[in-house]
Amino acid sequence: MSLPLLEVGDLRIEFGTQAGTVHAVDGVSFSLEQGKALGLAGESGCGKTTTALSLMRLLPYNGKIAGGSIKFQGRDLVKSSEAMLRKIRWKEISIVFQGAMNSLNPVQRVGKQIAEPILLHEDVEEDEAMKRVGDLLELVGIPQKRMNEYPHEFSGGMRQRVMIAMALACNPKLVIADEPVTALDVMIQAQILELLERLRKELHLSMILISHDLSVIADTCDQVAIMYGGKIAESGATMEVFTDPKHPYTQGLVSAFPDIRGRRFMPEAIPGQVPSLISPPSGCVFHPRCKFSFDRCTMAEPALTALTPSRQAACFLFPEVQEVIARKPQAPRAK
Ligand SMILES: Nc1ncnc2c1ncn2[C@@H]1O[C@H](COP(=O)(O)OP(=O)(O)O)[C@@H](O)[C@H]1O
Ligand SMILES: [Mg+2]
């Protein structure tokens, strides 16, 4: 079998703050095959964006990779020099940043903004770059002639198309899209997701799609990793995970998004909040919110374990004590 395009191993990322060290990503491992789409899901504050930024080695100034590896085409980006990273960013791996469609430069024509990564990373003249901008706009469903307009002349959906065009400008192999449809209304969300799916197939892209909304991941991704408290709680083939969630956190998320299985029932929120990652709970980071937690969960940390060849979960209920989950749930512990 060929090497995966991306292989992340035991990645740990910390932020230094006055209140203490934030363990934003704490032992995350996953891999991605060429041409496949991986979803990163989970509530806000669980480390999705931090994971994404680290893949480009673009962490905020107070963030650092405290351990682990990010192997892209076999090369460990954690150990790569800044010169090497410059060759990889945008040309091999690109990102549609969370919220970026609202931070386009308001006083610069959109075409010029799309041309920026091309001019910065490739040895081409401006005429050639602008010709490529025209092609990129057509590719994302915007007529070429609109390249001379300003961001305020574009709707939200069009601005997100511009961001996608920018991410594709240097023909990357892997595109990371961080909450790419979160700020858009539902009809436009569907159009942007369709666009991403079409581009992925046409251009044989690999994609990491980040969303707190499971239905977005269900529509687009082959594989999903559910993040909680800076760790992966469960991962596997998307439909398998969403139709038969194993980890109590995934079960909670699925219950909070009832449409995913096409049935109608009242959504049920997970009680409590995501933990502070400065002093996360002992043992399993999810135990204070878990209906099924027992003593061991408060003391030891469950490792991500293969339940089947296509499914991993980090929960003491699996695989040994699976029958416990069928027991009557206990009241959640103190929050
Ligand atoms: N620059 C930063 N400084 C300190 N803490 C941060 C910084 N960026 C993110 N965090 C913290 O890291 C954790 C993970 O955040 P993030 O990766 O943005 O989560 P998500 O994308 O899943 O919402 C959160 O606890 C967040 O408050
Ligand atoms: Mg985020």
Coordinates of C-alpha atoms and ligand atoms in Angstrom, one line a residue, residues 15-17 22 24 43-51 60 62 98 178 277, ligand 1:
F15 CA -0.3 28.0 24.0
G16 CA 1.4 30.1 26.7
T17 CA -1.0 32.5 28.5
V22 CA -3.3 25.7 27.3
A24 CA -5.0 22.8 23.0
E43 CA -17.8 21.6 19.8
S44 CA -16.0 24.9 19.8
G45 CA -12.8 25.0 21.8
C46 CA -11.8 21.4 21.2
G47 CA -8.7 22.1 19.2
K48 CA -9.8 21.8 15.6
T49 CA -8.5 25.1 14.4
T50 CA -5.3 24.7 16.3
T51 CA -4.7 21.3 14.7
P60 CA -0.3 32.1 16.6
N62 CA 2.1 32.1 21.7
Q98 CA -12.0 30.2 9.7
D178 CA -11.9 25.6 8.6
L277 CA -7.6 23.2 28.5
Ligands
LIG1 N1 -3.7 32.0 20.6 C1 -4.2 31.3 21.7 N2 -3.8 31.5 22.9 C2 -4.3 30.8 24.0 N3 -5.3 29.9 23.8 C3 -5.7 29.6 22.6 C4 -5.2 30.3 21.4 N4 -5.9 29.8 20.3 C5 -6.7 28.9 20.8 N5 -6.6 28.7 22.1 C6 -7.4 27.8 23.0 O1 -7.1 26.5 22.5 C7 -8.2 25.6 22.6 C8 -8.6 25.1 21.2 O2 -9.0 26.2 20.4 P1 -9.4 26.0 18.9 O3 -8.3 25.2 18.2 O4 -9.7 27.3 18.3 O5 -10.7 25.1 18.9 P2 -11.9 24.9 17.9 O6 -11.4 25.3 16.5 O7 -12.2 23.4 18.0 O8 -13.0 25.7 18.3 C9 -9.3 26.5 23.2 O9 -9.3 26.2 24.6 C10 -8.9 27.9 22.9 O10 -9.3 28.8 23.9

